[in-house]
Structure formats: structure tokens, C-alpha cells
Amino acid sequence: MRTSIQSILNVAAIVLLASTAGKSQTIADNTKYVNTFVGTEAVTDPKLLGYVAPNNWRPWSGLTFPGSSLPNAMVQVSPMTKYQPAGAGYEYEDSTIVSFSHTNKGHWNFGNVPVLPMSNPGTTIGSKFSHKNESSSPGYYRVYLDDYKVNVQLTSTLRCAYYKFEYKDGNDRQVLFDLSKALSGVSSWEINQDGDYAVKGFQGGENIYFYAVFSSKVGNLANNHSTTTRTVRGREVTAPGGNAIIHLANDGKEPVYLKIGFSFVSTDNAKMNLQKEVGDKTFDAIRKAAHDIWQNKLSTIQVKGGTGKQKTMLYSCFYRSLLWPVLRSDVNGDFTDINRKVVNTGIDYYTEPSLWDTYRNKDVLLELVSPNVTLNMIKSLKDKGDKTGYIPTFFHGDHGASSIAGAYLRGITDFDIKGTYQILLHNANVPNPNGRGGGRQYLEPYLAKGYIPDPDLANPTTTAKGTAGVSKTLEYAYDDYSVAQIAKKLGDTANYRILMARSKNYKNVFNKTNNFMQGRLEDGSWVKNFNPQYPYYEYMYREANAWQVSFFAPHDMPGLIELYGGPKPFEAKLDSLFSIPWNPKYIARNIETFIGQYCQGNQPDHEAPFAYTFIGKPEKTQKVLDNIMNNLYGMGPRNIELAGMDDAGEMSAWYVFSSLGLYPVSPTDPTYIVTAPLFDEVKWRTSTGKYITITKPGKGRGITSIKVNGKANKGYFVSHDLFLKGGTLAIATK
């Protein structure tokens, strides 16, 4: 009897302690700090941009969308102010909304299945709106359409959109399906009624299916198919035109609810997704669920101290970092593979990461916060690799190597690493004859010469055609290093040695006579018409100039410093990078917002500020980081301008890591460079359920000591063990 009573008392004590702890450790609602409009307004101030933008040329800054999405969801439902030219379809300076679309990456992609509630419309599609009547939060968006007198609210699940339309005129309630339009083009479309309350259809191009259910009866479906002719690359092509308008019955039901399920497999699967994820749930229930999902994710990181703007930027950037890649499999596991066949392998199938951008930091953040997404992303890449022979590459480089190796070395191992490694070796050694699906461009000269040559052009312009040979050589060298780390882990000594030797190829494009990474010709000589300040899209450099790529060897910084002649000349060169003014006559879209020659508005030099720390000058690293974080994020009168394209979250993830005081300079390696956080305390809940507590008391920005779990840390790097085991990181500053 005593034992039973003691057990009851013990349980009661535990409950009381848990209750007390819950009250003393209330978790803040971090969704309130998220401003989903960050990145929707362009930088126009020439002092920030670096030049005066040409007429009718909107700088490529931000290119984000303000609407609703869950983390890494299939559906991103968001307002569109234009289709082309528009990065994400929504530009803050616009005053007309033309539709709400359901897929979005953030630059020139998707924007599928546009819909628009209308009432007494004129001849032009779209309605004026005011930002005063517009608001948003993670998983929710609201706006009033002035011309149609309709209040629109929307929310979403992983695969579905949910609308609430409040029409002022209940006698003329229309919904436009503008299916001939999308950001990335449309090859065909169809829509049909399915019973009294539903329609179903398809939009070709991205090949997306939908099933839509209204709360009011469909009175009439006007299907207005047409064709249009447009010029593409100098030739006339025929494209689908027209739209469909649904007239709802005057049944007195207000407001109108519209639920849409999506699938990349079939309309039946779209209907299934809708039934499983939404079913009979109310709009408010779905909205609350979306909020709670985001709060759970965003509460992974809790901070104390910092300014209101810094917290807004942290959580807005954290939010933006968790949107891409996106889901492509249905609730039953079906997906359409790279060969356009419907398969079901039991994985959550994701799009390819935006690898040229996101391998640098965003993919690492995803590994730390959403390891299951990372795991299934890798399995999805391998599924593509099994069917094409190559792990996909994105835009430039072969950085699936880094993202996969980094995940594996950080403990994400529940996948076929040996099979994946063999495909990565194929990427690194076998040219892809048709370029489809992946592989390395210009691999033959890289393997034969140890560098990729460019042509010698007399008067190269920004758009001059070349191989981007310097950038490719630097990036392939890092990719070789990344694959080598897997080889080492698997005990493949022969390939490890070969790949590590190739990882030094970055030295082959370093010209010691001027201390720049410079283009080389077929015969090994240097490109003669060389201006290190002039930017190129693909001649010698990919979206960069010589200054911006000449500090890239994150896997071998001691070797790079030695090339420069040691720490002093390396420091002098770095000082010049951040001090030689940008020439305002050098205008290249996507290369914008500078500190000297350094470009925060694009990815190629995002590691450069950390280079000072490798020569024992962390105070200089911190000075540059603080300048960037305080002055190049949240710019403009509304504090929503970003220095450049967010590029699927890379720009955002840079801020998240830098503001918290940890950064993956070499993303393949399971280590992080320590800098001074913007916040007095950071509490990070790891994926293992452990906590990392980072403290930096006082206002000092220069690091004087680092302690890990109470013990002095040697140097400025800490191990990933912190994220596996939890612990404390105490940073003292002056």
C-alpha cells in the first residue's frame, strides 16, 4: 500500500514540476516576428545598389513571395501582381493583383493554376489593392480587392490551398481560373465540372493537376479556350490562351469557401490529397494548424536580446530558409519521376535543391532543423541518379556532392550511401553526353588539364560567351573534396587520394603575378584582356568578377593563404576587396549591393568575410559581418528590401547563421566558425532533442575567448558534436 501511495506522490510531484517548468519556460510565439513581405520590394537607391538601374529595369533583389506555405510544401499559395517579367510574381511596388497562384520558388518558376475571385468585372483582368488592406503571417494571407469588392483570405496545407472569399455583391460571384498563364509557361490546360460543387483540371508545362471544391454550387463553367502566337528565340510559336470563369449560384451562402487539392500525378490524386488533408475541416482550423506547424519550427531557435529589427530579420530569414526544396509526392506516396513515370518507392519525393546557391549554407540549416526532409531530398536525388546515371546539378557546379557529403558527415545516414557515392563518382569522372539530368559541364578539359579554359576575347562584355572556366574549376575542386570525404568514410583509399589531389586544382587558376583567380587559355597562358573589376555572367566567372571569386577555397584556406604569399599579403588583398569602390558603370543584373568589390547581392563571395579569421583577425570578420547584417538586410523605408535574390533561401540562411554566431564556411565539413551573435543568448533545440545554449553577454563585438561546455576552445571552430549532444558555447567579447 505504501508503495502505491509513494508512486502516486512521485507522479504528482513530476506533474507539478512539469507544470512549474512550463510556466517558467513559456516559449515565445516566434511567428509574430516573421514578415513575409521581406524581399518583395526592390533596392532602388544607387548608393546601396552600386549603380543607377537602367530605365524599366527592376533590380533582382529579394524576389520572394508573401503568401501561405508550410515548410517544404507542395503548395505555395500567393498573390500575383504580374506574370512576366516577375521573379516571384509579386512585386511590392505594384498596385494590382491579377491572380493567386499555387506554386512558387521565388524566381521565375511555377506560378501555377492562377485563380481570382471577381464580381462585376471589366474587360481587364485584375483588381487594384492597397497595402493598408493587406496582411500576412506564416501560413496565412489576406487582402481586399478594391475593384471586385471581395475580401480574400487564404491558408494552406502541404498539398492544398484553402480560400475564404467575402463578396460585397452576393448576386455576382465569379472565380477565374486563368489557366493559360504561369510564371514558367503553359503548354496546355483543361478544366471540367465534377458534380454540383467541384471542378477538376490540369495545367501543362509543370504538369500539375487540381481538384477544387466550392461551398456554393457551380452555376455555370465558361470554358474560353483560345490560342496565341508569341516569339520565342526569334521564332513564332503557338501557345494556349484563354481562361475559364466559374459563375457561382445565388444560393445565399456567404462567405464562399474554395478548397483546392493539387498533385503532379493525376486529378484523382489531387482529390485524394484534398480529402486527406482538408476534408471537412474549417478554414480557421487549417489556418491554426499552419500557424502551429510554423511555430514549432521557428521555436527551434529562441533568442534573448537584440533589437526588434534583428529579431524580425532572424525569424523572417529562418522562415524563408525552410520553404525550398518542395514536396512532389502525394499522401499515398505516388510521384512522377524524372522519366515522367508514376512510381511509388515509399519516400517523400522532393524537387532538387537550388544547389549552386543553397549548398553554401541553406542545405546545412535544413540538415540541422529538418533532417527528415534532408534525408528524403537525398533519396530523391538518388532516385533521379539511378535513372539518369547522374546526381542532378543545378545551374552551375556539382554541389549535390557537398550537400550529400555534409549531411552524411553530420549523421544523416539512413540512405544507400554506397549507391549514392557511386553516382557521385560517375558525376566526377564521366562526362554526360547529352547533358540531361546532371553531370559536370566541360569535364574533359578539367580532367585533362586540371582547369577549364576560356576563349581569349578581344573586348569581352558582361554577356560575353565563355565557359565560366575559373568559377567551374574552383567549384569542381571543392566538389572533388566533398566526394573525397565520403570516399574516406567508406574506406575507398584510392579514390580518396585521387579526389584530394584534384581538390587542389583551384591553384591552377591562381595567377601569382597579380594574386587573382584568372582565366586561362587552351595553351595554359592567361587570358590577356583582364580587368579584375569587370563582372561577367559566364566569361571566366559565373555572375562575378575576379575579386569576388579569388578567396574561394573553403576546404583549403591555409593553402590559399600560402598562394598569396602568407597572411600579410592575404590580409592586404582582403582589405582591398572590401574597400576598392565598385565602378558604377559596371552594371550586371544579379550582381548588386556592394561593400567595395564584395557583393552581398549574389552568392559567389559569401564566404569571403570569414576569411580574415583564418589569419587570426576575427575582429575584421566581425566588422564586415556587422556591416552586412545591420545595413544590407531589411533596407528601405519599410525595412523589407534584401541585397539580392534570396535564391531559394540562401541569402536568408546566411543571415540566420551569421546572426546566431555559427557559420558553415566549408559546408561539407561538420564544423562551424564562431562569430559574435547579434543576441545575448541563443537557445537552439537540435534535431536530437538536445539544446545548445550560446551566450554572449555585453555589447562587445570582438571575441576574446570561446568556451565549449566550460572548457577553453582552441581556435575559432566548433564541432558538430554540439548539435548531436547539446551543450554550451560561451563567447566573451570586448
Short mmCIF file of C-alpha atoms in Angstrom, two decimals, residues 110-537:
data_model
loop_
_atom_site.label_atom_id
_atom_site.label_comp_id
_atom_site.label_asym_id
_atom_site.label_seq_id
_atom_site.Cartn_x
_atom_site.Cartn_y
_atom_site.Cartn_z
CA PHE A 110 5.97 27.87 -61.41
CA GLY A 111 3.11 30.27 -60.50
CA ASN A 112 0.69 27.52 -61.45
CA VAL A 113 -3.11 27.36 -61.64
CA PRO A 114 -3.89 31.07 -61.11
CA VAL A 115 -7.33 31.83 -59.66
CA LEU A 116 -9.07 35.13 -58.97
CA PRO A 117 -12.41 35.91 -57.31
CA MET A 118 -14.30 38.52 -59.34
CA SER A 119 -17.56 40.43 -59.15
CA ASN A 120 -18.87 42.68 -61.92
CA PRO A 121 -15.52 42.58 -63.71
CA GLY A 122 -14.47 44.89 -66.51
CA THR A 123 -12.58 43.96 -69.64
CA THR A 124 -9.18 43.88 -67.90
CA ILE A 125 -8.35 41.06 -65.51
CA GLY A 126 -7.09 42.19 -62.12
CA SER A 127 -8.02 44.42 -59.23
CA LYS A 128 -6.44 47.38 -57.51
CA PHE A 129 -5.48 46.84 -53.88
CA SER A 130 -3.88 48.75 -51.04
CA HIS A 131 -1.17 47.56 -48.69
CA LYS A 132 -3.28 49.09 -45.92
CA ASN A 133 -5.80 46.32 -46.57
CA GLU A 134 -3.21 43.56 -46.82
CA SER A 135 -1.64 41.42 -44.10
CA SER A 136 0.11 38.10 -43.70
CA SER A 137 1.76 35.70 -41.29
CA PRO A 138 3.26 32.23 -41.75
CA GLY A 139 0.50 30.09 -43.25
CA TYR A 140 -1.93 32.96 -43.86
CA TYR A 141 -2.55 35.92 -46.18
CA ARG A 142 -5.37 38.47 -46.51
CA VAL A 143 -6.15 41.27 -48.98
CA TYR A 144 -9.15 43.33 -50.13
CA LEU A 145 -9.68 43.54 -53.88
CA ASP A 146 -10.95 47.07 -54.42
CA ASP A 147 -12.36 46.71 -57.93
CA TYR A 148 -14.22 43.48 -57.23
CA LYS A 149 -15.14 44.37 -53.65
CA VAL A 150 -14.02 40.97 -52.41
CA ASN A 151 -12.15 40.30 -49.18
CA VAL A 152 -9.75 37.39 -49.73
CA GLN A 153 -8.23 35.21 -47.03
CA LEU A 154 -6.13 32.15 -47.74
CA THR A 155 -4.22 29.43 -45.94
CA SER A 156 -2.75 26.08 -46.93
CA THR A 157 -1.68 22.54 -46.07
CA LEU A 158 1.16 20.56 -47.61
CA ARG A 159 -0.74 19.87 -50.83
CA CYS A 160 -3.85 22.05 -50.67
CA ALA A 161 -4.99 25.68 -50.74
CA TYR A 162 -7.97 26.95 -48.76
CA TYR A 163 -9.68 30.26 -49.59
CA LYS A 164 -12.33 32.37 -47.90
CA PHE A 165 -13.99 34.87 -50.27
CA GLU A 166 -16.34 37.55 -48.92
CA TYR A 167 -18.20 39.18 -51.83
CA LYS A 168 -19.95 42.50 -51.25
CA ASP A 169 -22.28 41.72 -54.16
CA GLY A 170 -23.76 38.29 -53.44
CA ASN A 171 -25.54 38.26 -56.81
CA ASP A 172 -22.42 38.20 -59.00
CA ARG A 173 -19.86 35.82 -57.58
CA GLN A 174 -17.30 34.63 -60.11
CA VAL A 175 -13.99 32.78 -59.86
CA LEU A 176 -11.50 32.99 -62.70
CA PHE A 177 -9.17 30.09 -63.46
CA ASP A 178 -6.56 31.82 -65.64
CA LEU A 179 -5.03 28.55 -66.79
CA SER A 180 -3.17 29.79 -69.85
CA LYS A 181 -0.82 31.74 -67.56
CA ALA A 182 2.01 30.84 -65.19
CA LEU A 183 5.50 32.16 -64.43
CA SER A 184 7.26 29.30 -66.24
CA GLY A 185 4.98 28.92 -69.23
CA VAL A 186 1.99 26.74 -70.11
CA SER A 187 1.82 24.08 -72.82
CA SER A 188 -1.86 23.10 -72.43
CA TRP A 189 -4.75 23.30 -69.99
CA GLU A 190 -8.17 21.89 -69.29
CA ILE A 191 -10.91 22.20 -66.69
CA ASN A 192 -14.19 20.34 -66.26
CA GLN A 193 -17.07 20.35 -63.82
CA ASP A 194 -17.38 17.37 -61.49
CA GLY A 195 -20.80 17.39 -59.84
CA ASP A 196 -22.60 20.41 -58.42
CA TYR A 197 -19.79 21.80 -56.29
CA ALA A 198 -16.47 20.81 -57.85
CA VAL A 199 -14.21 21.30 -60.86
CA LYS A 200 -11.07 19.44 -61.83
CA GLY A 201 -8.34 20.08 -64.32
CA PHE A 202 -4.75 20.16 -65.49
CA GLN A 203 -2.13 22.73 -66.45
CA GLY A 204 0.64 21.56 -68.77
CA GLY A 205 4.21 22.77 -68.58
CA GLU A 206 4.85 21.85 -64.97
CA ASN A 207 2.11 19.22 -65.46
CA ILE A 208 0.09 19.93 -62.35
CA TYR A 209 -3.39 18.53 -61.62
CA PHE A 210 -6.03 20.09 -59.37
CA TYR A 211 -9.37 19.29 -57.79
CA ALA A 212 -11.38 22.24 -56.47
CA VAL A 213 -14.48 22.22 -54.25
CA PHE A 214 -16.73 25.25 -53.65
CA SER A 215 -19.07 25.81 -50.72
CA SER A 216 -21.68 27.15 -53.17
CA LYS A 217 -22.99 25.40 -56.24
CA VAL A 218 -21.28 25.90 -59.57
CA GLY A 219 -23.94 27.65 -61.61
CA ASN A 220 -22.00 27.80 -64.86
CA LEU A 221 -18.49 26.98 -66.10
CA ALA A 222 -17.50 29.14 -69.07
CA ASN A 223 -14.57 27.48 -70.80
CA ASN A 224 -12.83 30.07 -73.02
CA HIS A 225 -10.08 28.17 -74.81
CA SER A 226 -8.01 30.03 -77.39
CA THR A 227 -4.52 30.07 -78.86
CA THR A 228 -1.96 32.84 -79.03
CA THR A 229 1.21 33.38 -81.03
CA ARG A 230 4.36 34.66 -79.42
CA THR A 231 8.02 35.00 -80.36
CA VAL A 232 10.48 32.70 -78.60
CA ARG A 233 14.16 32.97 -79.50
CA GLY A 234 13.38 34.62 -82.78
CA ARG A 235 10.67 32.29 -84.00
CA GLU A 236 6.90 32.30 -83.79
CA VAL A 237 5.33 29.65 -81.57
CA THR A 238 1.71 28.86 -80.82
CA ALA A 239 0.72 28.74 -77.18
CA PRO A 240 -2.56 28.09 -75.38
CA GLY A 241 -4.61 31.12 -74.39
CA GLY A 242 -7.92 31.84 -72.79
CA ASN A 243 -9.29 31.06 -69.36
CA ALA A 244 -12.25 29.60 -67.53
CA ILE A 245 -14.76 31.52 -65.43
CA ILE A 246 -16.97 29.88 -62.86
CA HIS A 247 -20.23 31.62 -62.02
CA LEU A 248 -21.48 30.55 -58.62
CA ALA A 249 -25.17 30.04 -57.97
CA ASN A 250 -27.01 32.71 -55.97
CA ASP A 251 -27.76 30.35 -53.10
CA GLY A 252 -27.27 32.88 -50.33
CA LYS A 253 -24.31 31.03 -48.85
CA GLU A 254 -21.74 33.52 -47.58
CA PRO A 255 -18.82 33.58 -47.43
CA VAL A 256 -17.63 31.39 -50.29
CA TYR A 257 -15.03 28.78 -49.39
CA LEU A 258 -12.81 27.28 -52.06
CA LYS A 259 -10.65 24.25 -51.29
CA ILE A 260 -8.15 23.05 -53.92
CA GLY A 261 -6.05 19.90 -53.80
CA PHE A 262 -3.01 19.52 -56.06
CA SER A 263 -0.96 16.66 -57.45
CA PHE A 264 1.73 16.10 -60.05
CA VAL A 265 0.26 12.66 -60.76
CA SER A 266 -3.48 12.89 -61.51
CA THR A 267 -6.75 14.65 -60.69
CA ASP A 268 -7.77 11.58 -58.68
CA ASN A 269 -4.69 12.02 -56.53
CA ALA A 270 -5.38 15.75 -56.22
CA LYS A 271 -8.86 14.88 -54.93
CA MET A 272 -7.36 12.32 -52.56
CA ASN A 273 -4.88 14.87 -51.20
CA LEU A 274 -7.73 17.30 -50.60
CA GLN A 275 -9.86 14.72 -48.80
CA LYS A 276 -6.98 13.56 -46.59
CA GLU A 277 -5.50 16.94 -45.68
CA VAL A 278 -8.57 19.18 -45.57
CA GLY A 279 -11.73 17.11 -45.76
CA ASP A 280 -14.43 18.79 -43.65
CA LYS A 281 -12.04 20.93 -41.59
CA THR A 282 -12.89 24.61 -41.28
CA PHE A 283 -10.81 27.44 -42.68
CA ASP A 284 -9.92 28.57 -39.17
CA ALA A 285 -8.82 25.06 -38.21
CA ILE A 286 -6.50 24.80 -41.21
CA ARG A 287 -5.14 28.28 -40.53
CA LYS A 288 -4.43 27.41 -36.89
CA ALA A 289 -2.75 24.15 -37.90
CA ALA A 290 -0.50 26.07 -40.30
CA HIS A 291 0.38 28.55 -37.56
CA ASP A 292 1.18 25.76 -35.10
CA ILE A 293 3.42 23.95 -37.59
CA TRP A 294 5.39 27.12 -38.20
CA GLN A 295 5.60 27.95 -34.52
CA ASN A 296 7.02 24.50 -33.83
CA LYS A 297 9.69 25.01 -36.49
CA LEU A 298 10.52 28.60 -35.59
CA SER A 299 10.69 27.81 -31.87
CA THR A 300 13.69 25.60 -32.66
CA ILE A 301 15.66 28.80 -32.13
CA GLN A 302 14.93 31.11 -29.18
CA VAL A 303 16.86 34.32 -28.58
CA LYS A 304 17.20 36.95 -25.89
CA GLY A 305 18.43 40.47 -26.52
CA GLY A 306 18.90 42.07 -29.92
CA THR A 307 16.73 44.77 -31.43
CA GLY A 308 13.23 44.35 -32.76
CA LYS A 309 14.51 44.64 -36.32
CA GLN A 310 17.16 41.99 -35.70
CA LYS A 311 14.56 39.57 -34.37
CA THR A 312 12.31 40.31 -37.34
CA MET A 313 15.16 39.64 -39.75
CA LEU A 314 16.22 36.47 -37.93
CA TYR A 315 12.81 34.83 -37.94
CA SER A 316 11.83 36.15 -41.37
CA CYS A 317 15.06 34.69 -42.77
CA PHE A 318 14.62 31.46 -40.80
CA TYR A 319 11.10 31.16 -42.24
CA ARG A 320 12.32 31.82 -45.77
CA SER A 321 15.09 29.21 -45.36
CA LEU A 322 12.54 26.44 -44.82
CA LEU A 323 10.46 26.75 -47.98
CA TRP A 324 12.64 25.01 -50.60
CA PRO A 325 13.02 22.24 -51.81
CA VAL A 326 9.35 21.34 -52.10
CA LEU A 327 7.32 18.15 -51.92
CA ARG A 328 6.24 16.42 -55.10
CA SER A 329 4.76 13.14 -53.80
CA ASP A 330 1.13 12.63 -52.81
CA VAL A 331 -0.30 11.42 -49.49
CA ASN A 332 -0.21 7.82 -50.76
CA GLY A 333 3.45 8.15 -51.86
CA ASP A 334 2.82 8.40 -55.63
CA PHE A 335 5.06 10.75 -57.62
CA THR A 336 6.06 11.39 -61.21
CA ASP A 337 9.76 10.61 -61.60
CA ILE A 338 12.39 12.17 -63.83
CA ASN A 339 11.32 9.85 -66.68
CA ARG A 340 7.74 11.12 -66.28
CA LYS A 341 6.54 7.77 -64.99
CA VAL A 342 4.26 7.45 -61.97
CA VAL A 343 6.05 5.44 -59.29
CA ASN A 344 5.80 4.80 -55.56
CA THR A 345 9.02 3.93 -53.73
CA GLY A 346 7.91 4.81 -50.21
CA ILE A 347 9.87 8.07 -49.99
CA ASP A 348 8.75 11.67 -49.71
CA TYR A 349 9.81 12.89 -53.14
CA TYR A 350 11.26 16.40 -53.32
CA THR A 351 12.38 18.77 -56.04
CA GLU A 352 16.08 19.30 -56.50
CA PRO A 353 17.63 21.83 -54.13
CA SER A 354 18.80 25.09 -55.67
CA LEU A 355 22.27 23.65 -55.33
CA TRP A 356 24.53 26.37 -56.73
CA ASP A 357 23.11 28.70 -54.13
CA THR A 358 21.93 26.62 -51.20
CA TYR A 359 24.81 24.18 -50.69
CA ARG A 360 26.73 27.06 -49.10
CA ASN A 361 24.55 27.31 -46.00
CA LYS A 362 20.81 26.68 -46.51
CA ASP A 363 21.18 22.94 -47.05
CA VAL A 364 23.20 22.77 -43.83
CA LEU A 365 20.47 24.64 -41.94
CA LEU A 366 17.92 22.18 -43.31
CA GLU A 367 20.09 19.28 -42.11
CA LEU A 368 20.06 20.77 -38.61
CA VAL A 369 16.37 21.69 -38.41
CA SER A 370 14.60 19.24 -40.72
CA PRO A 371 16.81 16.17 -41.08
CA ASN A 372 13.94 14.03 -42.38
CA VAL A 373 13.42 16.47 -45.25
CA THR A 374 17.15 16.32 -45.98
CA LEU A 375 17.08 12.51 -45.87
CA ASN A 376 14.23 12.29 -48.35
CA MET A 377 15.76 15.00 -50.50
CA ILE A 378 18.90 12.86 -50.82
CA LYS A 379 16.80 9.79 -51.60
CA SER A 380 15.01 11.84 -54.26
CA LEU A 381 18.33 12.90 -55.79
CA LYS A 382 19.44 9.29 -55.84
CA ASP A 383 16.17 8.23 -57.47
CA LYS A 384 16.98 10.66 -60.27
CA GLY A 385 20.59 9.48 -60.36
CA ASP A 386 19.59 5.83 -60.62
CA LYS A 387 17.57 6.66 -63.73
CA THR A 388 19.92 9.07 -65.49
CA GLY A 389 23.33 7.96 -64.27
CA TYR A 390 23.99 11.33 -62.65
CA ILE A 391 23.08 13.15 -59.46
CA PRO A 392 21.35 16.34 -60.67
CA THR A 393 23.32 19.54 -60.82
CA PHE A 394 21.71 22.95 -60.61
CA PHE A 395 22.79 25.86 -62.81
CA HIS A 396 26.50 25.58 -62.05
CA GLY A 397 28.94 23.33 -60.26
CA ASP A 398 28.26 19.82 -58.95
CA HIS A 399 27.24 20.75 -55.44
CA GLY A 400 24.99 17.82 -54.72
CA ALA A 401 28.36 16.35 -53.71
CA SER A 402 28.71 18.88 -50.88
CA SER A 403 25.10 18.74 -49.70
CA ILE A 404 25.07 14.94 -49.60
CA ALA A 405 28.53 14.61 -48.04
CA GLY A 406 27.75 17.29 -45.46
CA ALA A 407 24.51 15.57 -44.45
CA TYR A 408 26.22 12.18 -44.17
CA LEU A 409 29.06 13.54 -42.06
CA ARG A 410 26.53 15.25 -39.78
CA GLY A 411 24.84 11.95 -39.03
CA ILE A 412 22.08 11.67 -41.64
CA THR A 413 22.93 8.16 -42.74
CA ASP A 414 19.69 6.24 -43.28
CA PHE A 415 20.10 6.01 -47.05
CA ASP A 416 22.11 3.98 -49.54
CA ILE A 417 25.39 5.84 -49.15
CA LYS A 418 27.39 3.34 -51.22
CA GLY A 419 25.00 3.55 -54.16
CA THR A 420 24.81 7.34 -53.89
CA TYR A 421 28.60 7.56 -53.70
CA GLN A 422 28.97 5.55 -56.92
CA ILE A 423 26.72 8.02 -58.76
CA LEU A 424 28.69 10.97 -57.35
CA LEU A 425 31.88 9.31 -58.62
CA HIS A 426 30.20 9.00 -62.02
CA ASN A 427 29.39 12.74 -61.90
CA ALA A 428 33.03 13.48 -61.10
CA ASN A 429 34.62 11.26 -63.73
CA VAL A 430 32.29 10.57 -66.66
CA PRO A 431 31.09 13.35 -69.00
CA ASN A 432 27.37 13.38 -69.66
CA PRO A 433 26.98 13.09 -73.45
CA ASN A 434 23.54 14.73 -73.61
CA GLY A 435 23.63 16.94 -70.52
CA ARG A 436 20.25 15.66 -69.36
CA GLY A 437 19.79 15.08 -65.67
CA GLY A 438 23.17 16.15 -64.31
CA GLY A 439 26.90 15.71 -64.61
CA ARG A 440 29.66 18.28 -64.94
CA GLN A 441 29.96 20.63 -67.87
CA TYR A 442 33.40 20.81 -69.53
CA LEU A 443 34.57 17.82 -67.52
CA GLU A 444 37.01 16.62 -70.21
CA PRO A 445 39.36 19.62 -70.03
CA TYR A 446 39.06 19.71 -66.26
CA LEU A 447 40.26 16.11 -66.03
CA ALA A 448 42.95 16.57 -68.69
CA LYS A 449 44.35 19.96 -67.69
CA GLY A 450 43.26 20.48 -64.11
CA TYR A 451 41.39 23.61 -65.17
CA ILE A 452 38.72 24.65 -67.66
CA PRO A 453 39.96 27.06 -70.33
CA ASP A 454 38.11 30.08 -71.68
CA PRO A 455 38.49 31.70 -75.10
CA ASP A 456 40.63 34.83 -75.46
CA LEU A 457 38.18 37.59 -76.40
CA ALA A 458 39.34 40.99 -77.60
CA ASN A 459 36.70 43.15 -75.94
CA PRO A 460 34.58 40.96 -73.70
CA THR A 461 31.34 42.41 -72.39
CA THR A 462 29.30 41.34 -69.39
CA THR A 463 27.31 38.94 -71.57
CA ALA A 464 30.34 37.53 -73.42
CA LYS A 465 30.09 33.80 -74.06
CA GLY A 466 32.63 31.57 -72.41
CA THR A 467 32.90 28.53 -70.18
CA ALA A 468 32.95 30.36 -66.82
CA GLY A 469 36.14 28.30 -66.54
CA VAL A 470 37.55 29.92 -63.41
CA SER A 471 34.34 29.52 -61.42
CA LYS A 472 33.87 25.94 -62.63
CA THR A 473 37.43 24.99 -61.78
CA LEU A 474 37.13 26.42 -58.27
CA GLU A 475 33.78 24.76 -57.68
CA TYR A 476 34.73 21.37 -59.12
CA ALA A 477 37.82 21.37 -56.89
CA TYR A 478 35.55 21.83 -53.88
CA ASP A 479 33.14 19.18 -55.18
CA ASP A 480 36.07 16.77 -55.55
CA TYR A 481 36.97 17.46 -51.94
CA SER A 482 33.38 16.73 -50.94
CA VAL A 483 33.25 13.36 -52.70
CA ALA A 484 36.66 12.58 -51.23
CA GLN A 485 35.24 12.89 -47.72
CA ILE A 486 32.68 10.19 -48.50
CA ALA A 487 35.46 8.05 -50.02
CA LYS A 488 37.45 8.42 -46.80
CA LYS A 489 34.45 7.49 -44.66
CA LEU A 490 33.80 4.39 -46.81
CA GLY A 491 37.45 3.35 -46.86
CA ASP A 492 37.96 3.92 -50.59
CA THR A 493 41.58 5.00 -50.25
CA ALA A 494 42.40 5.04 -53.96
CA ASN A 495 39.62 7.40 -54.94
CA TYR A 496 40.19 9.46 -51.80
CA ARG A 497 43.77 10.18 -52.87
CA ILE A 498 42.80 10.96 -56.47
CA LEU A 499 40.00 13.30 -55.46
CA MET A 500 42.04 15.07 -52.79
CA ALA A 501 44.76 15.70 -55.37
CA ARG A 502 42.11 17.15 -57.70
CA SER A 503 40.78 19.31 -54.86
CA LYS A 504 43.97 21.37 -55.23
CA ASN A 505 43.03 22.31 -58.80
CA TYR A 506 41.90 25.72 -57.54
CA LYS A 507 45.60 26.59 -57.56
CA ASN A 508 45.71 26.14 -61.35
CA VAL A 509 43.67 29.30 -61.96
CA PHE A 510 45.58 31.47 -59.46
CA ASN A 511 47.87 33.96 -61.18
CA LYS A 512 50.69 34.73 -58.74
CA THR A 513 51.75 37.78 -60.72
CA ASN A 514 48.59 39.64 -59.71
CA ASN A 515 47.13 37.46 -56.94
CA PHE A 516 43.82 36.88 -58.73
CA MET A 517 41.93 33.84 -59.89
CA GLN A 518 42.19 34.42 -63.64
CA GLY A 519 41.05 32.73 -66.82
CA ARG A 520 43.45 30.53 -68.76
CA LEU A 521 43.54 29.63 -72.42
CA GLU A 522 43.82 26.20 -74.00
CA ASP A 523 47.61 26.53 -74.19
CA GLY A 524 47.87 27.33 -70.48
CA SER A 525 48.58 31.04 -70.86
CA TRP A 526 46.50 33.63 -69.04
CA VAL A 527 43.57 35.49 -70.60
CA LYS A 528 45.13 38.72 -71.83
CA ASN A 529 42.22 41.17 -71.71
CA PHE A 530 41.85 41.03 -67.95
CA ASN A 531 40.09 43.56 -65.75
CA PRO A 532 39.57 42.14 -62.23
CA GLN A 533 36.74 44.58 -61.51
CA TYR A 534 34.66 43.81 -64.58
CA PRO A 535 31.74 41.40 -63.97
CA TYR A 536 30.72 38.60 -66.30
CA TYR A 537 27.82 36.19 -66.47
#
